[in-house]
Coordinates of C-alpha atoms in Angstrom, one line a residue:
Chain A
X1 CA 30.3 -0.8 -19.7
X2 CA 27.2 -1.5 -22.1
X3 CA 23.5 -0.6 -20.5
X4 CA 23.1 -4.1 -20.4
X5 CA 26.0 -4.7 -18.4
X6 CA 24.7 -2.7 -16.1
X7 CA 21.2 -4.0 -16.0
X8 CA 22.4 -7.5 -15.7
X9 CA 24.8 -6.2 -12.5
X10 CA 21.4 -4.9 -11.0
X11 CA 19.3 -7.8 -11.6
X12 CA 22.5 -9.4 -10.2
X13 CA 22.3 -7.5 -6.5
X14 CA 18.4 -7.5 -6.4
X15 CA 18.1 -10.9 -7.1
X16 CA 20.7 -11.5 -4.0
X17 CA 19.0 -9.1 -2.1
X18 CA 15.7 -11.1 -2.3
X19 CA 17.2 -14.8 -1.7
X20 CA 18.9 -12.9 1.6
X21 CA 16.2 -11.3 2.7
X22 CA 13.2 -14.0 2.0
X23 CA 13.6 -15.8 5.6
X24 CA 13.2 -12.4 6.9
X25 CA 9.7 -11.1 5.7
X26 CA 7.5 -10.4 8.4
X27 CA 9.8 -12.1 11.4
X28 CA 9.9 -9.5 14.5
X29 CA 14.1 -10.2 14.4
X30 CA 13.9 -8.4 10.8
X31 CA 12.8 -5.0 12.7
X32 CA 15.3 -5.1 14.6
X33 CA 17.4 -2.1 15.3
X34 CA 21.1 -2.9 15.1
X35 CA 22.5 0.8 15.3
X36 CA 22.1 4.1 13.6
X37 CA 22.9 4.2 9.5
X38 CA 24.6 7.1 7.9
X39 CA 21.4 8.6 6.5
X40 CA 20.8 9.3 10.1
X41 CA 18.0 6.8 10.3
X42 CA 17.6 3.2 12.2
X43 CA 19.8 0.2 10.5
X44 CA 16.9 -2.7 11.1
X45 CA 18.5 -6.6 10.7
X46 CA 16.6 -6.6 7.0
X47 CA 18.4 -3.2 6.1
X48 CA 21.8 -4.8 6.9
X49 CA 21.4 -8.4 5.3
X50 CA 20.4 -6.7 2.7
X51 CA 23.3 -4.3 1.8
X52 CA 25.9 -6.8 2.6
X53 CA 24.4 -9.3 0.0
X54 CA 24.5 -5.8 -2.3
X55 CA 28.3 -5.5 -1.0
X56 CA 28.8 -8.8 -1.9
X57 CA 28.0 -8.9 -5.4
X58 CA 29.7 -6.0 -6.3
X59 CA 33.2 -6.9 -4.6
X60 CA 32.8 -9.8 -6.6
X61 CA 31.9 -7.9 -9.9
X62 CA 35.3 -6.6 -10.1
X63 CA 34.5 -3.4 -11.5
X64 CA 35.3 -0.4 -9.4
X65 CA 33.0 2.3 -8.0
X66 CA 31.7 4.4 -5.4
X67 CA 28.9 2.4 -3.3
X68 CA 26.2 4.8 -1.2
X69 CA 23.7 3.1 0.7
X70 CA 21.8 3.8 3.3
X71 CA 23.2 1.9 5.9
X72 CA 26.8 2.6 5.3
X73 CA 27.2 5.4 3.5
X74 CA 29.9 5.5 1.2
X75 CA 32.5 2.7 0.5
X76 CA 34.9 2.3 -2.4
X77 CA 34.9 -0.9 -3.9
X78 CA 38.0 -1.6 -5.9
X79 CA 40.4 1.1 -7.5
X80 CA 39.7 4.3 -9.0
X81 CA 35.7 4.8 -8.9
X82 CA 33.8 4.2 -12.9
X83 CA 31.1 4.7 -11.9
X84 CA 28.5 5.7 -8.4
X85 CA 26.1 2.5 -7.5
X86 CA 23.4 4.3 -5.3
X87 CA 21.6 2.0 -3.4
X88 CA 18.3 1.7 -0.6
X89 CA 18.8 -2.1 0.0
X90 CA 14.9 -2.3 0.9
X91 CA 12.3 0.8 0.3
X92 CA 9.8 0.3 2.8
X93 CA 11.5 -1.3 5.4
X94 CA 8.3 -0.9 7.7
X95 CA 6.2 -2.9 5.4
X96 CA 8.8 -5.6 4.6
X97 CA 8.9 -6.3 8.3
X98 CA 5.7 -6.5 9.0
X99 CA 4.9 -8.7 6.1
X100 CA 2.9 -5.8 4.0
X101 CA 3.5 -6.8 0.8
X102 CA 4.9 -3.5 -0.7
X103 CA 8.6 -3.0 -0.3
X104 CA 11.7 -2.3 -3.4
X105 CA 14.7 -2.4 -4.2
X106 CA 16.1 1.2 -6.2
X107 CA 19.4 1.4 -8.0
X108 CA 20.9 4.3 -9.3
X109 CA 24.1 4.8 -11.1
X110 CA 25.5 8.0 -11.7
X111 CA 28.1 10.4 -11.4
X112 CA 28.1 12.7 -7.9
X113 CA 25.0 14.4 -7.9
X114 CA 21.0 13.9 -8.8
X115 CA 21.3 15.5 -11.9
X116 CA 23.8 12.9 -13.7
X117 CA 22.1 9.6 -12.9
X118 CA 22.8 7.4 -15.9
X119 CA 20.9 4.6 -15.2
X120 CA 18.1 3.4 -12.7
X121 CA 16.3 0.3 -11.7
X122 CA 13.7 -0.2 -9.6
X123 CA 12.3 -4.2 -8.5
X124 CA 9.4 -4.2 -6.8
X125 CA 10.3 -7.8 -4.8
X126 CA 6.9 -8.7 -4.3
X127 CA 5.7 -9.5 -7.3
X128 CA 9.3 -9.1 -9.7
X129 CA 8.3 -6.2 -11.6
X130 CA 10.9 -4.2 -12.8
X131 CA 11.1 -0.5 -13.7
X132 CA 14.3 0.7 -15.5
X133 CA 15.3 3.4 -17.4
X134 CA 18.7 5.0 -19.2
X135 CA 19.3 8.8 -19.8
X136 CA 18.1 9.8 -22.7
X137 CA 16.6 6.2 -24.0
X138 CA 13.1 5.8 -22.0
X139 CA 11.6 4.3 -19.2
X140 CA 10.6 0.2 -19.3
X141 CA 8.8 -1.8 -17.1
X142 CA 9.3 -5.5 -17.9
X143 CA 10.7 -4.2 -21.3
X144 CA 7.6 -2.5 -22.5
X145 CA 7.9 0.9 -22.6
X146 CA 5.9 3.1 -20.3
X147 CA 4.4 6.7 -20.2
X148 CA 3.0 9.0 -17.7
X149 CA -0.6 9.9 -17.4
X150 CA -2.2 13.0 -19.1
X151 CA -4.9 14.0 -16.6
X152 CA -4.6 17.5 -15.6
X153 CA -7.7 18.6 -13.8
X154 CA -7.0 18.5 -10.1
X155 CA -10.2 16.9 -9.1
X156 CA -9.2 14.0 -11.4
X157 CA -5.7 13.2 -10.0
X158 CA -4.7 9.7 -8.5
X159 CA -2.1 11.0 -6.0
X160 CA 0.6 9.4 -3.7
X161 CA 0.7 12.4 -1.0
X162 CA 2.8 12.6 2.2
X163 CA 2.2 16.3 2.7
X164 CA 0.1 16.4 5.6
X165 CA 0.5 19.4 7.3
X166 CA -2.3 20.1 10.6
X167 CA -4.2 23.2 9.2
X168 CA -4.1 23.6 5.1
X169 CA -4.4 20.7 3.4
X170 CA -3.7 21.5 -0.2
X171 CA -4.0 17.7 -1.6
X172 CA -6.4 15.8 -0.3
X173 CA -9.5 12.8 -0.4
X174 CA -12.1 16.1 -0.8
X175 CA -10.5 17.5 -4.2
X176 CA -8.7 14.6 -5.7
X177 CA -10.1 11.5 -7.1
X178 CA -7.4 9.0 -5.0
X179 CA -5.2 9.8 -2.3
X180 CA -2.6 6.9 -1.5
X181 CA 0.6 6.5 0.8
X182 CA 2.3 2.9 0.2
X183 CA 5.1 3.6 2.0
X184 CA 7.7 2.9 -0.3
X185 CA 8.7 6.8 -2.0
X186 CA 11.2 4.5 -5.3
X187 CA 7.9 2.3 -5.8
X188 CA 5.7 4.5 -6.0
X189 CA 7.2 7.0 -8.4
X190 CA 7.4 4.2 -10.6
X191 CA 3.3 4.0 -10.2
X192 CA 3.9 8.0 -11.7
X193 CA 5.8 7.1 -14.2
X194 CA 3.9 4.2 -15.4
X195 CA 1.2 6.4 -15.6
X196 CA -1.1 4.4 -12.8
X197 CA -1.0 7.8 -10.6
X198 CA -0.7 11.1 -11.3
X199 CA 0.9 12.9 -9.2
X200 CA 3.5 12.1 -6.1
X201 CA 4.0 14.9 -3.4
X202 CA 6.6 15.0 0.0
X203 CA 6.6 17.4 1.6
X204 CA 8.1 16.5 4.9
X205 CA 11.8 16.8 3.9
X206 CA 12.5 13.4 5.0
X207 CA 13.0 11.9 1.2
X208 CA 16.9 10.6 0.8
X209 CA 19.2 10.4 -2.3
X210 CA 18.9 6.6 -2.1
X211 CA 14.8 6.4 -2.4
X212 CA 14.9 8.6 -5.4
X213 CA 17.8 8.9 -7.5
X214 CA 16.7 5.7 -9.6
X215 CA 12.9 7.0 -10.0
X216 CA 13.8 10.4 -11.0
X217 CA 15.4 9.4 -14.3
X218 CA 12.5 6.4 -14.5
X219 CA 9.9 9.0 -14.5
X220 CA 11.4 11.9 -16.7
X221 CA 12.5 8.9 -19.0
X222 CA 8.6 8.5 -19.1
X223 CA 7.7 12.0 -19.5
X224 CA 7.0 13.4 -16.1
X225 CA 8.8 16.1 -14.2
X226 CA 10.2 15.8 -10.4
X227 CA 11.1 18.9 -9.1
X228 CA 12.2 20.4 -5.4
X229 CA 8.9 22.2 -3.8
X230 CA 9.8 25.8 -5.5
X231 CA 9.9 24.0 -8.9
X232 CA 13.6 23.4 -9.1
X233 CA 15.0 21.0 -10.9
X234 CA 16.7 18.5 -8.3
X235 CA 20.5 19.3 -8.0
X236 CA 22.2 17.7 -4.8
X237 CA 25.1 15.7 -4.1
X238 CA 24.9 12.2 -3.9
X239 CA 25.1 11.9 0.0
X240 CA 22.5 9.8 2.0
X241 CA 22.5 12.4 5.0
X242 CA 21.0 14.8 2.6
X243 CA 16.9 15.3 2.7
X244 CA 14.3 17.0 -0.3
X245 CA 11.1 17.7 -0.5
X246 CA 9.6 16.0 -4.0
X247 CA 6.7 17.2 -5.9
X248 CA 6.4 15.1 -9.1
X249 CA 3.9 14.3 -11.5
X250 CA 2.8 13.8 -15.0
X251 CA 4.5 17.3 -16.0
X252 CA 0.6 18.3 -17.3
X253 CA -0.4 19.5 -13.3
X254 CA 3.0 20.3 -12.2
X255 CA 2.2 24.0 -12.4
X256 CA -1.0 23.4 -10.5
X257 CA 0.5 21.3 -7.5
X258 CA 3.0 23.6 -7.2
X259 CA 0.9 26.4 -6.7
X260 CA -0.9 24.5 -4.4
X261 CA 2.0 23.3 -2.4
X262 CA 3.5 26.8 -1.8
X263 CA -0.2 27.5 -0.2
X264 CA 0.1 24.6 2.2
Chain B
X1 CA -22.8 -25.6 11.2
X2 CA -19.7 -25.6 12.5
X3 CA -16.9 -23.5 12.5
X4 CA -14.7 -25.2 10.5
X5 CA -17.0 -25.8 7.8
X6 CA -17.6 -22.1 7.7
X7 CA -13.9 -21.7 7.2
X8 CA -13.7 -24.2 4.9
X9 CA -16.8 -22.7 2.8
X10 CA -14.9 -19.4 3.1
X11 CA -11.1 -21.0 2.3
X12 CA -12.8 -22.7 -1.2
X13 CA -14.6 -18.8 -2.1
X14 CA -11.8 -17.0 -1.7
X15 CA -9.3 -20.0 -3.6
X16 CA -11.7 -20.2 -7.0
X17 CA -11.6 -16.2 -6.6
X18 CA -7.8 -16.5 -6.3
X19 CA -7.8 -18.9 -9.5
X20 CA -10.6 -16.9 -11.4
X21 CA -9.1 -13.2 -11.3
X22 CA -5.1 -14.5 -11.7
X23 CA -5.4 -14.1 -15.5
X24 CA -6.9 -10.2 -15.1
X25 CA -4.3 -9.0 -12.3
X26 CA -2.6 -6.0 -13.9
X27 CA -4.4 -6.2 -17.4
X28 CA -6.1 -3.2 -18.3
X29 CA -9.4 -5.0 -19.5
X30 CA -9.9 -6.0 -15.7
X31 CA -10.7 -2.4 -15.0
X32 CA -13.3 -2.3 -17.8
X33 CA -16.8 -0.9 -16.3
X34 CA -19.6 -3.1 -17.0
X35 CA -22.1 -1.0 -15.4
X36 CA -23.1 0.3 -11.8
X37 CA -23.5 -2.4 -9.1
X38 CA -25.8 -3.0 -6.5
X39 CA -23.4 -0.7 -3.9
X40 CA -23.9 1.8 -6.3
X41 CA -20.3 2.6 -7.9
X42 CA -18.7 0.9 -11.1
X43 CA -18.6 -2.7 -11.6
X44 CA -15.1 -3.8 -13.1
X45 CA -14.8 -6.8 -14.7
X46 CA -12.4 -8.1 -12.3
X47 CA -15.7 -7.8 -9.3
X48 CA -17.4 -9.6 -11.8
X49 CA -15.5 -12.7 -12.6
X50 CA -14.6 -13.1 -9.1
X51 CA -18.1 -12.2 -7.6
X52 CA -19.2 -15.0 -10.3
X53 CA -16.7 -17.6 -9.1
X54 CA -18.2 -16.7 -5.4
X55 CA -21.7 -18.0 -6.5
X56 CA -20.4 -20.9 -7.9
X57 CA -18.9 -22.3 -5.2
X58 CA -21.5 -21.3 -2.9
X59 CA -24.6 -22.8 -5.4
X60 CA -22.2 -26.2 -5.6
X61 CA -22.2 -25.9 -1.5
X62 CA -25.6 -26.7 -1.1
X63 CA -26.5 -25.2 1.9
X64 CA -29.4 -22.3 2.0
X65 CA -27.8 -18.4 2.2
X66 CA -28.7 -15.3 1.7
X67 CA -25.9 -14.2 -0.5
X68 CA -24.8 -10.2 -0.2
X69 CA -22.5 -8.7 -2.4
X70 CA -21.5 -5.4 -3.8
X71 CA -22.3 -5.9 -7.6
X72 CA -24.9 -7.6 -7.9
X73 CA -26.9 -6.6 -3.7
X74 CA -28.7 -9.7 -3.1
X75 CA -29.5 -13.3 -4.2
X76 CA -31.1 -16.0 -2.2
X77 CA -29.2 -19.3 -2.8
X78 CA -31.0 -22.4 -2.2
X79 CA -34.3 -22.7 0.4
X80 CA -34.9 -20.5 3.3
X81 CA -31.7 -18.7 4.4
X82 CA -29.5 -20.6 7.6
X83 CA -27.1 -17.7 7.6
X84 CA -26.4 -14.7 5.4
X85 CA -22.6 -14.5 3.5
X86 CA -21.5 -11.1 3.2
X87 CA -19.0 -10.4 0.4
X88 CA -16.7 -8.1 -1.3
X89 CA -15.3 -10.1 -4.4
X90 CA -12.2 -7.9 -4.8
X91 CA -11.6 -5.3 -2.2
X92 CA -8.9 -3.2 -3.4
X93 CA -10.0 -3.1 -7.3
X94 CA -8.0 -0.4 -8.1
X95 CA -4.7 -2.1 -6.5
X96 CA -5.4 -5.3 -8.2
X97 CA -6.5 -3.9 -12.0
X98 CA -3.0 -2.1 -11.4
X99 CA -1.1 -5.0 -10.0
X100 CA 0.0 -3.0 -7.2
X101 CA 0.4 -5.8 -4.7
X102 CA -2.4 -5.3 -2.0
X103 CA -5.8 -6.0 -2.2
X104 CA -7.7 -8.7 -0.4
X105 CA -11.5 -11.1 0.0
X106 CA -13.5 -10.2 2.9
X107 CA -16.1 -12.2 4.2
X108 CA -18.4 -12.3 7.0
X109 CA -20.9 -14.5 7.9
X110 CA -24.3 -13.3 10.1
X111 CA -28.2 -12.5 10.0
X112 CA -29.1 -9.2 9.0
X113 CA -27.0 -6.5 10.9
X114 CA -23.4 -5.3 11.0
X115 CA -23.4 -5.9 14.9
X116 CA -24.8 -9.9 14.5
X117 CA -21.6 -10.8 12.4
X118 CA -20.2 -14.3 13.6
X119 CA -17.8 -15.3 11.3
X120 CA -14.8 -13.6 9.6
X121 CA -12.9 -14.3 7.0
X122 CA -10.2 -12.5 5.3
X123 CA -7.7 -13.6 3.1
X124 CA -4.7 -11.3 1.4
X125 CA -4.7 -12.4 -2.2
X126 CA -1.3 -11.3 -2.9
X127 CA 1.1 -13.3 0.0
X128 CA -2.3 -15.7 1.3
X129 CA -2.4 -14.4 4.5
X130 CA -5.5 -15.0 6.2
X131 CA -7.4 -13.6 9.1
X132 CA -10.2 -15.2 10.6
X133 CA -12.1 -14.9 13.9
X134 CA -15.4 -16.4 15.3
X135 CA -17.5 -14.3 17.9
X136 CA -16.3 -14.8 21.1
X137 CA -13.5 -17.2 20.6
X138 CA -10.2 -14.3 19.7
X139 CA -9.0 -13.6 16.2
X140 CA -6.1 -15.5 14.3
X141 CA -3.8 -14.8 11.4
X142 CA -2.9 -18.0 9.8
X143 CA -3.6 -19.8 13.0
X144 CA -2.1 -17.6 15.1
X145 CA -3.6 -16.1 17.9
X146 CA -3.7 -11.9 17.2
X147 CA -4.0 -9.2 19.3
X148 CA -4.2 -5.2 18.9
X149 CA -0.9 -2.8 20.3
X150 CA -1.2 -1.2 23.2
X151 CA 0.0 2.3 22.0
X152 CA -2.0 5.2 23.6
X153 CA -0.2 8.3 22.9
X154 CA -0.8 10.1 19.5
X155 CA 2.4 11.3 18.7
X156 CA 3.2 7.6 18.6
X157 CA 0.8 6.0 16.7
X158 CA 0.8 4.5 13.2
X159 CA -2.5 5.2 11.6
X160 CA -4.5 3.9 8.2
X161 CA -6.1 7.2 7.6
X162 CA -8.8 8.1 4.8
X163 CA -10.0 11.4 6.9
X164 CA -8.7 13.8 4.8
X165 CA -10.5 17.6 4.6
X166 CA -8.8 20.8 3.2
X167 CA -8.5 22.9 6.6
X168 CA -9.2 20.7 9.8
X169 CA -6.7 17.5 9.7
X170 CA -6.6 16.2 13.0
X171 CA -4.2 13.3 12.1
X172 CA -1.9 13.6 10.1
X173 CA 2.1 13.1 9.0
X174 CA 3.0 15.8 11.7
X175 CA 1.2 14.8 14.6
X176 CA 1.1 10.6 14.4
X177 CA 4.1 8.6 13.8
X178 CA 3.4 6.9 10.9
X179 CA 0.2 7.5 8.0
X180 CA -0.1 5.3 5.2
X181 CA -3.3 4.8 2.7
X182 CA -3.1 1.1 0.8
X183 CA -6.6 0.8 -0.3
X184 CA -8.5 -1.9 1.1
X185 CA -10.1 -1.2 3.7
X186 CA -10.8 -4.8 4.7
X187 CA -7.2 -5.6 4.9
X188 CA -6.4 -2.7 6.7
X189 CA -8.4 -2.9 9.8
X190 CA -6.8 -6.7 9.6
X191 CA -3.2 -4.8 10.0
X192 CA -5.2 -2.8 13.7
X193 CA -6.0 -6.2 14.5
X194 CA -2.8 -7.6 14.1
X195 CA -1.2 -4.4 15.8
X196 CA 0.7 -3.5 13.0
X197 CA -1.3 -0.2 12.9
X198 CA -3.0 1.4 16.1
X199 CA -6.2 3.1 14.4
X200 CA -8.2 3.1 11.2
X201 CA -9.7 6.1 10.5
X202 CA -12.4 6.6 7.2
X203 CA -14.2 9.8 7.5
X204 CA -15.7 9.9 3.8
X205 CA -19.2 8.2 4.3
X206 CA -18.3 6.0 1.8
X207 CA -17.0 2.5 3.3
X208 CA -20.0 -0.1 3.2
X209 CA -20.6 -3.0 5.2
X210 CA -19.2 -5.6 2.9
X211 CA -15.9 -3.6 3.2
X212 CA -15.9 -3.5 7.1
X213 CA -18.2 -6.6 8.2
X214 CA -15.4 -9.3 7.9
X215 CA -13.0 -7.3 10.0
X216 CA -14.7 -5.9 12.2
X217 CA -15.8 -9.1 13.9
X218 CA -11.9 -9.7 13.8
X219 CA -10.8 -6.3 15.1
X220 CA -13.3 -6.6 18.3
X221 CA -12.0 -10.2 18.7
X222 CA -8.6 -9.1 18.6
X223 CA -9.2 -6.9 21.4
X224 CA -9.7 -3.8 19.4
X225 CA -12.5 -1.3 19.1
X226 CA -14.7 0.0 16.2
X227 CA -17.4 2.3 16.2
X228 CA -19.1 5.4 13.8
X229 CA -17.4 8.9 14.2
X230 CA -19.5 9.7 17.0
X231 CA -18.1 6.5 19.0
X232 CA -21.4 4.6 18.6
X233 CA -21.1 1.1 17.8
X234 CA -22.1 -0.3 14.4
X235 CA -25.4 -1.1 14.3
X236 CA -26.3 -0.8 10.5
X237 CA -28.4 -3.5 8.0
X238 CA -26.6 -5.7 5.9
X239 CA -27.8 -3.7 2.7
X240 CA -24.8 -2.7 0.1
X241 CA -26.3 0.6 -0.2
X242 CA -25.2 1.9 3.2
X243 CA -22.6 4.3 3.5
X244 CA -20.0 4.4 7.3
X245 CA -18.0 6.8 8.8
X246 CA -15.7 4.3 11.0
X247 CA -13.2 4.9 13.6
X248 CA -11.3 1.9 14.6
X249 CA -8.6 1.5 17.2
X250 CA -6.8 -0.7 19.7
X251 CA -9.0 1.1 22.1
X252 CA -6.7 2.6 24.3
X253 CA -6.2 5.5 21.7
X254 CA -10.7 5.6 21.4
X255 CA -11.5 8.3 23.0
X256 CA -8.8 10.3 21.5
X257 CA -9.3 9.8 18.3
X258 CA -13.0 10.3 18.8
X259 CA -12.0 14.3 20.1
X260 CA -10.1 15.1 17.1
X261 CA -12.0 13.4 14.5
X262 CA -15.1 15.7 16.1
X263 CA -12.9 18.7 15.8
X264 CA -12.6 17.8 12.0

């Protein structure tokens, strides 16, 4: 299978996703919680139509592989697995439903673990933007190539943060130029990677495989470096119930936010 | 003047902004500094060429306003003044020179104080949302009557949050249920209004009244409750050059919030 096979299969089940899920935007039914999904987390009505018009386009790709989502879990579409399609069929559920306009769709293909993603793909379904990278070949967003930012003094960072912890704050609006949380982790890696921010920390050991397994090879594709919070390189299984902490940035403050992080 | 030509006055502002900035969404020479505004930070070009396409419509109107705005502070338009229009051409610069999808016109219309506003005015540039409310007659999104939550217990709360210092956080991802920062302020409160979010907190001293004015008229006619850090309501000139703490709520979490944000 070609890279742009695969590119043309994800533009495929994000494009579905968005037809499926346009009535839904910011309707009170969208929110609502059908049952609990595999990742341990609320299934809401948007999270479901969404990964069945996902299921749908890849039982009728014909190809075979291992499907993870959220919702589901893990389901084997056709015979022996090619490949692993990791999927969150909306990142930023919260927003989507309430008619914020900041929600994705990431796409990872891969092997079994976080360290063999081949391909991701990240569409940002509010205004179409897509981020999209292969191992080894760089990182694109709307086919022009992109590049992480090379600030490296902390007082000058743009950072996406969710590590809020009560009593040491080591990242904050007091020693950082711009403090953001969008709400949608696969998104706003991409904003890293593109170079637009500098930094993205979570800390709260919430982050899932499926929100980002397609970012991580978007953004070391454009130069930066994700790590674990002890500055290990990311190695786990590609299973939604498993949770990481993220600290990932431009690779130039990496050292820096680490330090900082094992303070907080 | 009645209340539908102010809308109507507002609804043509914010389209020839809409039209004006569509070409500069995303493009780097949109975040090009011109020189310092009236408020005291960076004039982009984007706040230019839509503050710009504000005056035009407003000159073309006819009637006699004081015009207030954050680039260029002041202008008389016409005779002797029937009504000050309070502007922020482009809140959420940063979001819109970046084409990240959320950033927003606010307008309010009054005399010469913060807590004489009787028209607001806010419309979501990205999905064309907008907010309006008119003293004493409630708050609407697209028509729609609005009203704030009714959540009162911290743990529980979903909170826009900009009060960030290194070693006293009183809200944060551990104690509230939800913390997100999208950067625009105007918009923002619109989402406490709405109930989407329960509180609005900006401890910086650095929002000014053409960031809040517009919403907050929307916020207290939505049932909600805005006031400084030290729960004293807003009473503060219609000058660009004034810097706010604000606390903002649905009111039943006020007092609350106004005990840990002293702590902080």
């Amino acid at each position: 299978m070609t890279k742009s096979q695969y590119f043309n299969l994800c533009n495929d089940v994000t494009s579905e996703i968005k037809k499926a899920v346009s009535g839904l935007i910011g309707k009170p039914e969208a929110g609502v919680t059908l049952r609990m999904g595999a990742d341990g987390t609320p299934t809401d009505k948007i999270d479901e139509v969404a990964e069945n018009a996902a299921i749908s386009v890849l039982e009728d790709d014909g190809r075979s592989m291992l499907f993870v989502s959220e919702e589901l879990g893990e389901k084997r579409i056709g015979g022996k697995p090619e490949f692993t399609f990791v999927l969150d069929p909306i990142d930023g559920t919260f927003n989507a439903v309430n008619n914020i306009p900041f929600y994705c769709v990431p796409i990872a293909i891969g092997k079994s673990d976080l360290s063999d993603i081949k391909y991701g793909f990240v569409k940002n379904l509010v205004n179409g933007d897509i981020y999209c990278a292969e191992k080894g070949k760089g990182a694109f967003l709307n086919n022009r190539k992109i590049r992480v930012s090379n600030v490296s003094e902390i007082s000058k960072l743009s950072v996406l943060s969710y590590s809020h912890r009560p009593h040491a704050m080591a990242i904050n609006n007091h020693n950082v130029r711009r403090v953001r949380i969008y709400g949608s982790a696969g998104l706003e890696l991409c904003y890293v990677a593109s170079g637009i921010f500098d930094a993205f920390i979570d800390m709260r050991g919430m982050l899932r495989i499926t929100d980002i397994a397609a970012s991580k090879i978007i953004l070391e594709e454009a130069g930066g470096t994700i790590t674990d919070d002890k500055g290990e390189l990311l190695h786990t299984p590609l299973d939604v119930k498993k949770r990481v902490n993220v600290i990932a940035s431009n690779g130039f403050v990496h050292d820096k936010l680490l330090e900082t992080c094992v303070e907080e």
